[in-house]
Short mmCIF file of C-alpha atoms and ligand atoms in Angstrom, two decimals:
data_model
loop_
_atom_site.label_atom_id
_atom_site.label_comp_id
_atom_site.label_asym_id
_atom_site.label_seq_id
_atom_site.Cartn_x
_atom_site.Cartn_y
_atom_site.Cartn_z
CA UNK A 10 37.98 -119.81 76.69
CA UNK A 11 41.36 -119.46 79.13
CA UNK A 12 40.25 -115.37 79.78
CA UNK A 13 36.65 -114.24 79.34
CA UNK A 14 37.52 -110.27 79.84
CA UNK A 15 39.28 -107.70 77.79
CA UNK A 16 39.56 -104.06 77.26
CA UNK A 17 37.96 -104.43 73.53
CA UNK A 18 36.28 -107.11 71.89
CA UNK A 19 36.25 -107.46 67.74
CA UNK A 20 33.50 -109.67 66.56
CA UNK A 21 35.10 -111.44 63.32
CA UNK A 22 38.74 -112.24 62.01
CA UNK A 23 38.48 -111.25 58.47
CA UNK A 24 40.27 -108.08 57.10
CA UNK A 25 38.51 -105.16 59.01
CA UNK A 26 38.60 -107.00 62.52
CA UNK A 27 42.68 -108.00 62.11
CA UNK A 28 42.85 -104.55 60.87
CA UNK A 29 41.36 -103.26 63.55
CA UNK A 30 43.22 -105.86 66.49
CA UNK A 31 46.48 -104.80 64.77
CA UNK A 32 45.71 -101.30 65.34
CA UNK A 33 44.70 -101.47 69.31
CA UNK A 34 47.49 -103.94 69.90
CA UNK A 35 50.01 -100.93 68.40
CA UNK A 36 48.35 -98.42 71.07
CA UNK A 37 48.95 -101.38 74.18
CA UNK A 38 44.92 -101.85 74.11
CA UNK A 39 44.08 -105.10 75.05
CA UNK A 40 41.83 -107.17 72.70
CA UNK A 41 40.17 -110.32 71.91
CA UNK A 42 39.18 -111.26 68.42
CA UNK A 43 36.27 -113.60 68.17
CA UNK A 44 35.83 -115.50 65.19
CA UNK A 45 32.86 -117.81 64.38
CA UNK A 46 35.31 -120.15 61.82
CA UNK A 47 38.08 -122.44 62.80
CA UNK A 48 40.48 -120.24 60.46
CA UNK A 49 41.10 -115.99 60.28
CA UNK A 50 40.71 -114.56 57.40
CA UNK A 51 36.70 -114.54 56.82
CA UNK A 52 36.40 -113.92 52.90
CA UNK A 53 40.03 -113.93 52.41
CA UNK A 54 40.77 -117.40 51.97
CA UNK A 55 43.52 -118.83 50.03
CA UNK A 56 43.88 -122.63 49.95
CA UNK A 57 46.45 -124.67 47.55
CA UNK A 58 46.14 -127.50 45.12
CA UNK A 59 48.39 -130.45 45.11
CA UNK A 60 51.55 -128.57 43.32
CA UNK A 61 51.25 -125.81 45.80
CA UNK A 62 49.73 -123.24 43.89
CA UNK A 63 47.78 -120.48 45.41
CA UNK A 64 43.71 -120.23 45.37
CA UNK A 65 42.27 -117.26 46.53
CA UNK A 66 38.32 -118.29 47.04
CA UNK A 67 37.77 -115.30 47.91
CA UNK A 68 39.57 -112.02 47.33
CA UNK A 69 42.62 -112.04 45.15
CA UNK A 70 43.08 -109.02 43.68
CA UNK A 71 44.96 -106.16 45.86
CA UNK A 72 42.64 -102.97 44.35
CA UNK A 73 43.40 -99.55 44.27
CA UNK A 74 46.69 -101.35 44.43
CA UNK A 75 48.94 -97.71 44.70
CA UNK A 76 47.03 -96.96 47.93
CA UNK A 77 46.00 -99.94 49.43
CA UNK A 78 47.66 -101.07 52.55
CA UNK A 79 47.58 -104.80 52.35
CA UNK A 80 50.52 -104.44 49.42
CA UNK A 81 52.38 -103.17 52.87
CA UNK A 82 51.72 -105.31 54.99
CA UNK A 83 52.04 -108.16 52.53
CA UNK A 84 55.82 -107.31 51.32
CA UNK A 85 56.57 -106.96 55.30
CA UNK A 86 55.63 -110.36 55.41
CA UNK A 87 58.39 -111.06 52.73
CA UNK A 88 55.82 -111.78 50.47
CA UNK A 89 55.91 -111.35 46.03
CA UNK A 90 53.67 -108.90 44.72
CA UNK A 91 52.79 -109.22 40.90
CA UNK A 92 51.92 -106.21 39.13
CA UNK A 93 51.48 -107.35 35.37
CA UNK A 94 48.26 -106.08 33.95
CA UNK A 95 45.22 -107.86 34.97
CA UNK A 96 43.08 -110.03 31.85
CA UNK A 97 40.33 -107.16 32.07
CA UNK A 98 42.36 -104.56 31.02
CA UNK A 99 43.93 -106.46 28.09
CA UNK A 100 41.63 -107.20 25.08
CA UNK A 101 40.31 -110.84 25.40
CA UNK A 102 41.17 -113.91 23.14
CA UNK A 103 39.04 -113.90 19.75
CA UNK A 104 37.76 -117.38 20.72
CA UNK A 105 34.22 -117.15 20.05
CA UNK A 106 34.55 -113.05 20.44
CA UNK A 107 35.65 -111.62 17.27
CA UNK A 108 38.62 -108.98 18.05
CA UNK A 109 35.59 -106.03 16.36
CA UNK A 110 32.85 -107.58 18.33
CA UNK A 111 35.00 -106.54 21.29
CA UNK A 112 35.37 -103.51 20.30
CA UNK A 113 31.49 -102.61 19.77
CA UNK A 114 30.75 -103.81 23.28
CA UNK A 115 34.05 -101.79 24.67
CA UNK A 116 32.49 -99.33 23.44
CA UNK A 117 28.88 -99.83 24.35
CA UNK A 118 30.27 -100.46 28.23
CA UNK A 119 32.22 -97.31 28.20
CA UNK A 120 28.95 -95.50 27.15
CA UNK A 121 27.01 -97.01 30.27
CA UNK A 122 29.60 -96.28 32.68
CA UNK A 123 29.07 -92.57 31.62
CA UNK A 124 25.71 -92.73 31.49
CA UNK A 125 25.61 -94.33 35.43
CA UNK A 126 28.43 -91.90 36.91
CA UNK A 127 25.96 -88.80 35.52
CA UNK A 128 22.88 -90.47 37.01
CA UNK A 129 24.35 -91.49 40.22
CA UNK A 130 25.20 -87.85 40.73
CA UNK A 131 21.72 -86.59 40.23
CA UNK A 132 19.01 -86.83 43.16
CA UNK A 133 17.10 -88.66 43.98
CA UNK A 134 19.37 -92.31 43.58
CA UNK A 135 17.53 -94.33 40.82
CA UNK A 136 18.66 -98.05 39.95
CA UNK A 137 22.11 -98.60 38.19
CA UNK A 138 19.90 -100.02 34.94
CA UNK A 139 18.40 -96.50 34.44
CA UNK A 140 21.94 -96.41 32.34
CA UNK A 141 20.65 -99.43 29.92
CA UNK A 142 20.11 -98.59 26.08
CA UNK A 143 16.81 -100.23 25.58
CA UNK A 144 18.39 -100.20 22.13
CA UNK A 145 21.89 -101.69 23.06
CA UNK A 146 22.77 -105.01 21.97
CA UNK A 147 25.52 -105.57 24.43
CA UNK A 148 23.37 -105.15 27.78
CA UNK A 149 23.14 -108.78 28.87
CA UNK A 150 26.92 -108.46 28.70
CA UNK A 151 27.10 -105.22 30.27
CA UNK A 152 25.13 -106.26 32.75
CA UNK A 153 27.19 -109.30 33.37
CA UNK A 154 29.98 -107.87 34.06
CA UNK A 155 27.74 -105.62 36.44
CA UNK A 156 27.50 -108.56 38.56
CA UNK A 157 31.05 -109.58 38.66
CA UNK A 158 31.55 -105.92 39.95
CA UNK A 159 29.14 -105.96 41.90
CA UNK A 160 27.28 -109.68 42.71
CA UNK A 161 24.36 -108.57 41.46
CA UNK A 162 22.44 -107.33 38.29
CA UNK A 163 22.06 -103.65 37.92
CA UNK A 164 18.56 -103.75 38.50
CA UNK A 165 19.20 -104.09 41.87
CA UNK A 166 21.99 -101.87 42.70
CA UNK A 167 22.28 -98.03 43.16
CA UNK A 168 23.80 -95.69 40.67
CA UNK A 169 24.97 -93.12 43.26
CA UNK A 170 26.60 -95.74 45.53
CA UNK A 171 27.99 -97.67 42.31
CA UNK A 172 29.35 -94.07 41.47
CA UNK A 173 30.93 -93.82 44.96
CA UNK A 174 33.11 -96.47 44.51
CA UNK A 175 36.75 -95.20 43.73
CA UNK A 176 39.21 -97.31 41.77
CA UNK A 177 42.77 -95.92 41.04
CA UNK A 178 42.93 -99.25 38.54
CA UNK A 179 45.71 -100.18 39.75
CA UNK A 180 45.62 -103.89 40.32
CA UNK A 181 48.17 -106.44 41.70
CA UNK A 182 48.26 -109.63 43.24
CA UNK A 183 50.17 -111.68 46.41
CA UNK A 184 51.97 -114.72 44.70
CA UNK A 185 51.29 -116.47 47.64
CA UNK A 186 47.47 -115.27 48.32
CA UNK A 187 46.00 -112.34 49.22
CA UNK A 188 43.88 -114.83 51.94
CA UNK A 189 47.24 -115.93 52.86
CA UNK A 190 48.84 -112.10 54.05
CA UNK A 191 45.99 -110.92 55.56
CA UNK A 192 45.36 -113.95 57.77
CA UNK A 193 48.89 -113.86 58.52
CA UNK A 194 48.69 -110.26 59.83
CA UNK A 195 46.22 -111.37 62.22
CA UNK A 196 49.48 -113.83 64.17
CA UNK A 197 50.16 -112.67 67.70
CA UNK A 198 46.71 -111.25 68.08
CA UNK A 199 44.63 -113.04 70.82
CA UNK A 200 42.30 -114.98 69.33
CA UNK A 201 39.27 -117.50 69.95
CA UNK A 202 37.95 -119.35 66.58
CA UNK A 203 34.78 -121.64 66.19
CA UNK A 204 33.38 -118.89 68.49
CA UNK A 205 29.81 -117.75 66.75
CA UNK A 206 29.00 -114.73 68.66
CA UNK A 207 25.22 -115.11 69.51
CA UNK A 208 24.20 -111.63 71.03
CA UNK A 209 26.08 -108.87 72.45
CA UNK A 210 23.91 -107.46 75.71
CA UNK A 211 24.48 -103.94 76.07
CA UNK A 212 22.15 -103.44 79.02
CA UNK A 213 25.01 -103.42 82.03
CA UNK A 214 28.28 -101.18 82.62
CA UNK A 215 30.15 -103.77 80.97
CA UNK A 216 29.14 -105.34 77.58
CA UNK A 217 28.44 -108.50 77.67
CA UNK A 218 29.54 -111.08 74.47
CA UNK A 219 27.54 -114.17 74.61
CA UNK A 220 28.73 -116.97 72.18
CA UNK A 221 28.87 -120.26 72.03
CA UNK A 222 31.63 -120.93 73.96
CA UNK A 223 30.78 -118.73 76.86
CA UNK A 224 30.62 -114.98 77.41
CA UNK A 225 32.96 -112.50 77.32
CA UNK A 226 32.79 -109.68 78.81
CA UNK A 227 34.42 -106.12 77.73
CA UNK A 228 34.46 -102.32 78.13
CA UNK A 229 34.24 -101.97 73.72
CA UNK A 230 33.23 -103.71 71.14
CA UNK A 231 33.67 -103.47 67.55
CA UNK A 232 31.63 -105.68 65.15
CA UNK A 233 32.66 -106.30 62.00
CA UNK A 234 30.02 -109.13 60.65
CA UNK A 235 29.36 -109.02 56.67
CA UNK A 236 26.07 -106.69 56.45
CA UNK A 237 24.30 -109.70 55.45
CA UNK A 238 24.65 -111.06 58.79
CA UNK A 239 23.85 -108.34 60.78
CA UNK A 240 20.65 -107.45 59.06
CA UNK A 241 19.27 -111.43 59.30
CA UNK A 242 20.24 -111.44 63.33
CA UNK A 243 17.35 -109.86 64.50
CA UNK A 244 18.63 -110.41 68.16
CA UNK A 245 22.06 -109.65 67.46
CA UNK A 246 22.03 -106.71 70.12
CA UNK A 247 20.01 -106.36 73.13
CA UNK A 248 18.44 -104.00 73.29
CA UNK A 249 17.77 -104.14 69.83
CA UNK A 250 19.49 -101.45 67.76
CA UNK A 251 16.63 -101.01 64.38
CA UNK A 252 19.00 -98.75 63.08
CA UNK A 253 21.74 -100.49 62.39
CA UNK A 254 19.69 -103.07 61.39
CA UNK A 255 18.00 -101.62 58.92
CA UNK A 256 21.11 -100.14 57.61
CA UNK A 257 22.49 -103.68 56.92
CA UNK A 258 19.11 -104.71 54.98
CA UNK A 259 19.85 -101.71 52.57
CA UNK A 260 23.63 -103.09 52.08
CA UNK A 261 23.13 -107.00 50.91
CA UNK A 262 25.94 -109.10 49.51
CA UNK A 263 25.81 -109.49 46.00
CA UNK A 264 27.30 -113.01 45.12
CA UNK A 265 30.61 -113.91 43.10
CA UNK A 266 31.51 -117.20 43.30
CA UNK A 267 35.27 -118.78 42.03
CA UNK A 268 35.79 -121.71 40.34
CA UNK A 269 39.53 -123.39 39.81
CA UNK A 270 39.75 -125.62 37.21
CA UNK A 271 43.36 -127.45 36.33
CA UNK A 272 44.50 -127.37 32.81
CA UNK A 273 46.46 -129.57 31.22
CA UNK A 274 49.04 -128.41 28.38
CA UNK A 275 47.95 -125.11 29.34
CA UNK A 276 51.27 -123.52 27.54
CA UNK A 277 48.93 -123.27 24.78
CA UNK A 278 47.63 -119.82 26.06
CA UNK A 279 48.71 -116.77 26.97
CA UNK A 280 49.44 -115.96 30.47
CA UNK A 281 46.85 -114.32 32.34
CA UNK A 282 44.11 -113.94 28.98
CA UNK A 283 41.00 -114.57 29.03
CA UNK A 284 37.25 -115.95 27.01
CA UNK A 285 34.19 -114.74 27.96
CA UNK A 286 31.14 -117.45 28.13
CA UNK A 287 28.18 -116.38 25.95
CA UNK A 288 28.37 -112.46 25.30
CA UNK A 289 24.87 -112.32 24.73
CA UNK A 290 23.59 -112.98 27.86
CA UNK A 291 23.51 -112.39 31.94
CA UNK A 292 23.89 -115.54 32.66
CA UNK A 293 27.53 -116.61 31.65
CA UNK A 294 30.60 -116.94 33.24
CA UNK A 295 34.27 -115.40 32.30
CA UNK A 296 37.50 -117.11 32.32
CA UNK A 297 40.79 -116.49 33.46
CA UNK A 298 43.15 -118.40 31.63
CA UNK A 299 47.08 -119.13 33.11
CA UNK A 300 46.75 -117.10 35.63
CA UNK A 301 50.35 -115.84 37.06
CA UNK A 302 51.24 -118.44 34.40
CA UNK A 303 49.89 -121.03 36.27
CA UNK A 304 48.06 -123.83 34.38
CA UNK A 305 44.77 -123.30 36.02
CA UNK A 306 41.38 -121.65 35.04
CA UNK A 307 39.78 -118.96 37.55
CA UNK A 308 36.01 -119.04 36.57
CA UNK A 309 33.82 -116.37 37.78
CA UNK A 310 30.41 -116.30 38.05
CA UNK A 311 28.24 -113.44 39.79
CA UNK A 312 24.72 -112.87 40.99
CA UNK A 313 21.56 -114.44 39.94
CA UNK A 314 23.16 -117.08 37.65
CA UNK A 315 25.71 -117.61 40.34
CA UNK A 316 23.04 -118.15 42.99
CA UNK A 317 21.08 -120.41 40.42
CA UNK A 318 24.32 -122.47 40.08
CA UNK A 319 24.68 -122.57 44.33
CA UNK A 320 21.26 -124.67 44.45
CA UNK A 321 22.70 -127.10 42.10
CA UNK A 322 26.11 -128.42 44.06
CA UNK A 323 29.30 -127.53 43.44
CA UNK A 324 29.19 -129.80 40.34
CA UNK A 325 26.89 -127.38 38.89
CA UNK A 326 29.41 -124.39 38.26
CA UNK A 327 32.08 -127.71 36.81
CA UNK A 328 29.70 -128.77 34.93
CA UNK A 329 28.69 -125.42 33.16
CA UNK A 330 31.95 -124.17 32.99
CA UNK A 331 33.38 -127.38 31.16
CA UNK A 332 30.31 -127.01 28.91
CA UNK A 333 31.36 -123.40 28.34
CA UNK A 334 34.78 -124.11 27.29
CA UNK A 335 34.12 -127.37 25.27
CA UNK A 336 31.63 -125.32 22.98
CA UNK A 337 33.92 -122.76 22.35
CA UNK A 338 37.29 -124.77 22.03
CA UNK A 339 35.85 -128.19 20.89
CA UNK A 340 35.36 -131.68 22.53
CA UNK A 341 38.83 -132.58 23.22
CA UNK A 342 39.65 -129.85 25.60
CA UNK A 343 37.16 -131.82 28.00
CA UNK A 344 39.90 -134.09 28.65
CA UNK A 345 42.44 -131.24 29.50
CA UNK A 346 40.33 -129.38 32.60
CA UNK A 347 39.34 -131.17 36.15
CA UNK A 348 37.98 -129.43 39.17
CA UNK A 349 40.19 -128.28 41.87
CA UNK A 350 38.34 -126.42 44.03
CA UNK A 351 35.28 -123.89 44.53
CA UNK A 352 33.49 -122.20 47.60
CA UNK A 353 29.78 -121.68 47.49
CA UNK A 354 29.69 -117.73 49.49
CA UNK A 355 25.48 -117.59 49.52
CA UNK A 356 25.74 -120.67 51.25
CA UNK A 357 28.46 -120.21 53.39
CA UNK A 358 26.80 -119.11 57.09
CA UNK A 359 29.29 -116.54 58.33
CA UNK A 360 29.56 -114.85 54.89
CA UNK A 361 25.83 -115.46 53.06
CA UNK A 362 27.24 -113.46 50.07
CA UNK A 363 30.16 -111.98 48.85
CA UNK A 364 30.24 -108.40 48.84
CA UNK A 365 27.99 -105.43 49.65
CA UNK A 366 26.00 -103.51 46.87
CA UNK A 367 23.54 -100.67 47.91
CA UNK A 368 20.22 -100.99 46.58
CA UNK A 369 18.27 -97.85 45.21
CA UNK A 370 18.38 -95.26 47.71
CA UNK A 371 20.36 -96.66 50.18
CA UNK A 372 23.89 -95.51 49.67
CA UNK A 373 24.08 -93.34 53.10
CA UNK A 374 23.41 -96.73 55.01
CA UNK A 375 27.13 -97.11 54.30
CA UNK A 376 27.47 -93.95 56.98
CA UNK A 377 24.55 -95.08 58.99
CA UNK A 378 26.09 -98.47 59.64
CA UNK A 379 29.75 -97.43 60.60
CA UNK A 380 28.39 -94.85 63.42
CA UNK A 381 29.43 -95.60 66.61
CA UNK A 382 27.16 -96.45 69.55
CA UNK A 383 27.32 -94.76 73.11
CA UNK A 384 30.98 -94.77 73.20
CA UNK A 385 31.23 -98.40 73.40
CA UNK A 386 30.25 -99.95 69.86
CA UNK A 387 31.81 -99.40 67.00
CA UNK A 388 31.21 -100.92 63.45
CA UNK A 389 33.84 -101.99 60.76
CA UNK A 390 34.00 -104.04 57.87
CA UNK A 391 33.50 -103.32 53.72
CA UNK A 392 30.30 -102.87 53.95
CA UNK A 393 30.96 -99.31 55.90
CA UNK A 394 33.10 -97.95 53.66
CA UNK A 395 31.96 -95.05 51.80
CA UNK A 396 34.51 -95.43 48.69
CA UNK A 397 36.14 -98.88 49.45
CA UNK A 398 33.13 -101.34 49.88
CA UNK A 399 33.53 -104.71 48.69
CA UNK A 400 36.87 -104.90 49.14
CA UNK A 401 39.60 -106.25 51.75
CA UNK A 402 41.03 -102.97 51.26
CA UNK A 403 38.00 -101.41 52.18
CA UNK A 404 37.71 -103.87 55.43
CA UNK A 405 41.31 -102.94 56.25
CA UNK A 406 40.53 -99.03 56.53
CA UNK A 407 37.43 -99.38 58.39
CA UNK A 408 38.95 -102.09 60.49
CA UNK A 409 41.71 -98.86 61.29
CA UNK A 410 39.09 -96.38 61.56
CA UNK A 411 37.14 -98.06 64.05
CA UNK A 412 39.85 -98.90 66.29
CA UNK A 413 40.90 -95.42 66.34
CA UNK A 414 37.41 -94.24 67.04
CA UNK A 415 37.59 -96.74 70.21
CA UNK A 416 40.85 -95.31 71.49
CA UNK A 417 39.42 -92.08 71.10
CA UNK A 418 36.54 -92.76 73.36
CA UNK A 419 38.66 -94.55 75.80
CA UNK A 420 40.62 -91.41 76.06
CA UNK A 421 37.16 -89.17 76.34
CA UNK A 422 35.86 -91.67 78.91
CA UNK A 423 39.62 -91.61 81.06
CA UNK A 424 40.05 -87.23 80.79
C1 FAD B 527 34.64 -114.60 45.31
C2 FAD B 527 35.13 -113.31 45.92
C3 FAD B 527 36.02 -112.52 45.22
C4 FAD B 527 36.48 -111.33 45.77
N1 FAD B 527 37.43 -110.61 45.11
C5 FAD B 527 37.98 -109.53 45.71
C6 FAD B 527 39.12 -108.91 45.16
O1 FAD B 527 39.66 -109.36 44.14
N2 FAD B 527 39.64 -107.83 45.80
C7 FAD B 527 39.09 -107.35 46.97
O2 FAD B 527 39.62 -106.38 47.53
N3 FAD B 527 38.01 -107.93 47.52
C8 FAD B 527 37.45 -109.02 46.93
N4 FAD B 527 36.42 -109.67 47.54
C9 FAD B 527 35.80 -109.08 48.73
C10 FAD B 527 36.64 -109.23 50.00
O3 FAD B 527 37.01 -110.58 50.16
C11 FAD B 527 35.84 -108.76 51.17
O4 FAD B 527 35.32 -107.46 50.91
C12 FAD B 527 36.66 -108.66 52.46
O5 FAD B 527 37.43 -109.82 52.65
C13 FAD B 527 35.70 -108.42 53.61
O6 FAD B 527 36.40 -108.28 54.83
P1 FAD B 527 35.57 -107.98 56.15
O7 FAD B 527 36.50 -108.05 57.29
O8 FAD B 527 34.75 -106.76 55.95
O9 FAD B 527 34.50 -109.18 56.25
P2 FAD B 527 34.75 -110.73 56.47
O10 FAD B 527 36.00 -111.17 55.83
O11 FAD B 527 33.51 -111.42 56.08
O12 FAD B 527 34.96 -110.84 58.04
C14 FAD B 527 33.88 -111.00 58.94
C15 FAD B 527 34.21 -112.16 59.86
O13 FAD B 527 33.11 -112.37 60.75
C16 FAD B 527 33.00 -113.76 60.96
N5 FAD B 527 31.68 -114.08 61.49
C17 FAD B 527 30.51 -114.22 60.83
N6 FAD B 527 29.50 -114.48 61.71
C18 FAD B 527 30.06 -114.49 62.94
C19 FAD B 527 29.56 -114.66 64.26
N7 FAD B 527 28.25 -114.89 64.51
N8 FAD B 527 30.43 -114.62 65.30
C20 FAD B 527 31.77 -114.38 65.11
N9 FAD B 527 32.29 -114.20 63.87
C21 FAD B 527 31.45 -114.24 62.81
C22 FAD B 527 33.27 -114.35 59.60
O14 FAD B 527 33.60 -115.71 59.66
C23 FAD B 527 34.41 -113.47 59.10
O15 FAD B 527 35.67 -114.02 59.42
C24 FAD B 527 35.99 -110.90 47.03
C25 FAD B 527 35.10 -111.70 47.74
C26 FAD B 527 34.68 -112.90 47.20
C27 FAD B 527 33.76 -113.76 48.01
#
């Protein structure tokens, strides 16, 4: 490492730690972003196929898209932003889902998500599955969908924090990858990659970073690890902090995992539609067909069933997915689809998921966790966020929020 000191160092490169360099660069705060991959973006991650296209293999859709402030920072990067309507909000094909079957579980969906938002405003926080109709034929579906939202079955997630979450349903995409802009906002920031961070000592006037290229030393730090990570690392900080800790146990990531498949006269289709799996089951994936027009198929798969599919290879989701499609749209369209590319998130070791859920009870961890420590800790990252969580978005304004909170102290600390 050429420098080993700085005013503030940010412990990951993904959206909440550029977010948060961007921000203490803008008030002349010196800052060192240490990132344990060779790349930035941390779940943002766009790679292309051979044409060129765009594959976001991790987020891709710009949320909440009228007040989200990676669509600014995205078009001041000269980049496109699409805003036709995203495949969930469109009815989807009749293949193998009859246009009134469709309409019965619209309806049966609409009916849970009442049901939740009145429970997860009642005390004390129950599970999200309190919502379930025993006598509803659509659950499996419902709660499919459940873990595409949120990477894992309702069971396991809590109704007020599911409730917290606030959509404005606007949704848009970057033509070129939302992995793409927000790595890019992280050039001119100083930067060390392949840099796991093994323990930050707080013990001394300084902090000390120790990874494993050396340590760093600094007056701040702000962390913004996935909660996953921080709540396996038992010796993360020293002295321990249980708090935070346990804080991150009560915030795991659910899983979604992404599946690009190529498809071959894919003209056939409409652009951006798409076929559900089995809609009488949890265990199924959905399919985005064309999408931006392109002639590709985004497959999605979420929690259990996408965990299930992680022990198996990455030939696992191919091979279920082109199983999926042939029994809907017959044998021949097994010639038409190859694999291009998929990222396994459980297994990757600087994510282990994909995004946070709270379980039962644990919806204020989101508060716990973001509280700074003694002035000279601070905590970003989606997991934090109150309204935002699980998404880049999210990262983004905790990434901002942080920083400021550090600039604020460094003014206490200077007055
Ligand atoms: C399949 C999938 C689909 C998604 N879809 C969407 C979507 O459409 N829209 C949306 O808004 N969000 C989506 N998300 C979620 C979104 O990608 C994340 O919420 C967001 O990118 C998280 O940003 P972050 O900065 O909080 O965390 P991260 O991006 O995880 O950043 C943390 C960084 O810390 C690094 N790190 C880990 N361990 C160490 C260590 N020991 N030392 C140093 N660095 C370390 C990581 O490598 C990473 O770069 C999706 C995620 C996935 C996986």
């Amino acid at each position: 490492m050429a420098k080993s000191d700085t005013e503030v160092a940010i412990i990951g490169g993904g959206a909440a730690g550029i977010a948060a360099g961007r921000r203490l660069a803008k008030a002349a705060i010196e800052c060192l972003v240490i990132e344990a991959r060779p790349r930035l973006g941390g779940r943002a991650w766009t790679v292309t196929d051979d044409p060129g296209n765009a594959l976001d293999l991790g987020c891709g859709w710009l949320h909440s898209a009228d007040r989200n402030p990676w669509v600014a920072v995205a078009q001041a990067q000269g980049r496109v932003i699409d805003r036709s309507a995203p495949p969930w909000q469109k009815p989807a094909l009749p293949i193998g889902f009859p246009p009134d079957e469709q309409a019965a579980f619209g309806k049966a969906q609409r009916a849970f998500f009442e049901r939740l938002e009145a429970i997860g405003q009642k005390s004390p926080d129950v599970s999200a599955s309190a919502a379930f109709d025993p006598n509803c034929r659509w659950n499996g579906m419902i709660n499919a969908v459940g873990t595409y939202i949120s990477g894992a079955e309702m069971e396991k997630v809590s109704a007020l924090d599911f409730d917290n979450y606030a959509d404005t349903e606007i949704n848009w995409r970057v033509r070129e990858g939302y992995g793409t802009a927000i790595a890019a906002h992280g050039d001119g920031l100083r930067t060390v990659l392949d840099c796991p961070v093994l323990q930050i000592d707080r013990r001394g006037r300084r902090l000390k970073i120790e990874t494993a290229k050396g340590t760093v030393t600094a007056d701040q730090v702000i962390v913004t690890l996935p909660s996953a990570i921080i709540a396996e690392k038992e010796f993360l900080f020293a002295p321990a902090l249980p708090d935070k800790t346990e804080a991150a146990a009560g915030l795991p990531l659910g899983l979604a995992d992404k599946l690009f498949l190529s498809l071959s006269g894919a003209e056939e289709f409409e652009a951006d539609s798409r076929l559900f799996g089995r809609t009488d089951r949890t265990a199924t994936a959905t399919y985005a067909l064309r999408p931006l027009g392109r002639p590709l198929i985004e497959v999605y798969f979420g929690g259990r069933f996408a965990k299930e599919l992680e022990a198996g290879g990455d030939e696992a989701f191919a091979d279920y997915a082109i199983a999926e499609l042939v029994h809907l749209l017959g044998e021949d369209f097994r010639k038409r689809v190859k694999p291009l590319r998929i990222h396994r998130w459980a297994a990757d070791p600087f994510a282990l998921g994909s995004y946070s859920y709270a379980k039962p009870g644990k919806a204020d961890c989101r508060t716990t966790l973001a509280e700074p420590v003694d002035g000279r800790l601070f905590f970003a990252g989606e997991a934090c966020s109150e309204h935002d969580f699980s998404t880049a978005h999210g990262g983004y304004l905790t990434g901002v929020a942080a920083a400021d909170q550090a600039i604020a102290a460094r003014k206490r600390a200077q007055a």
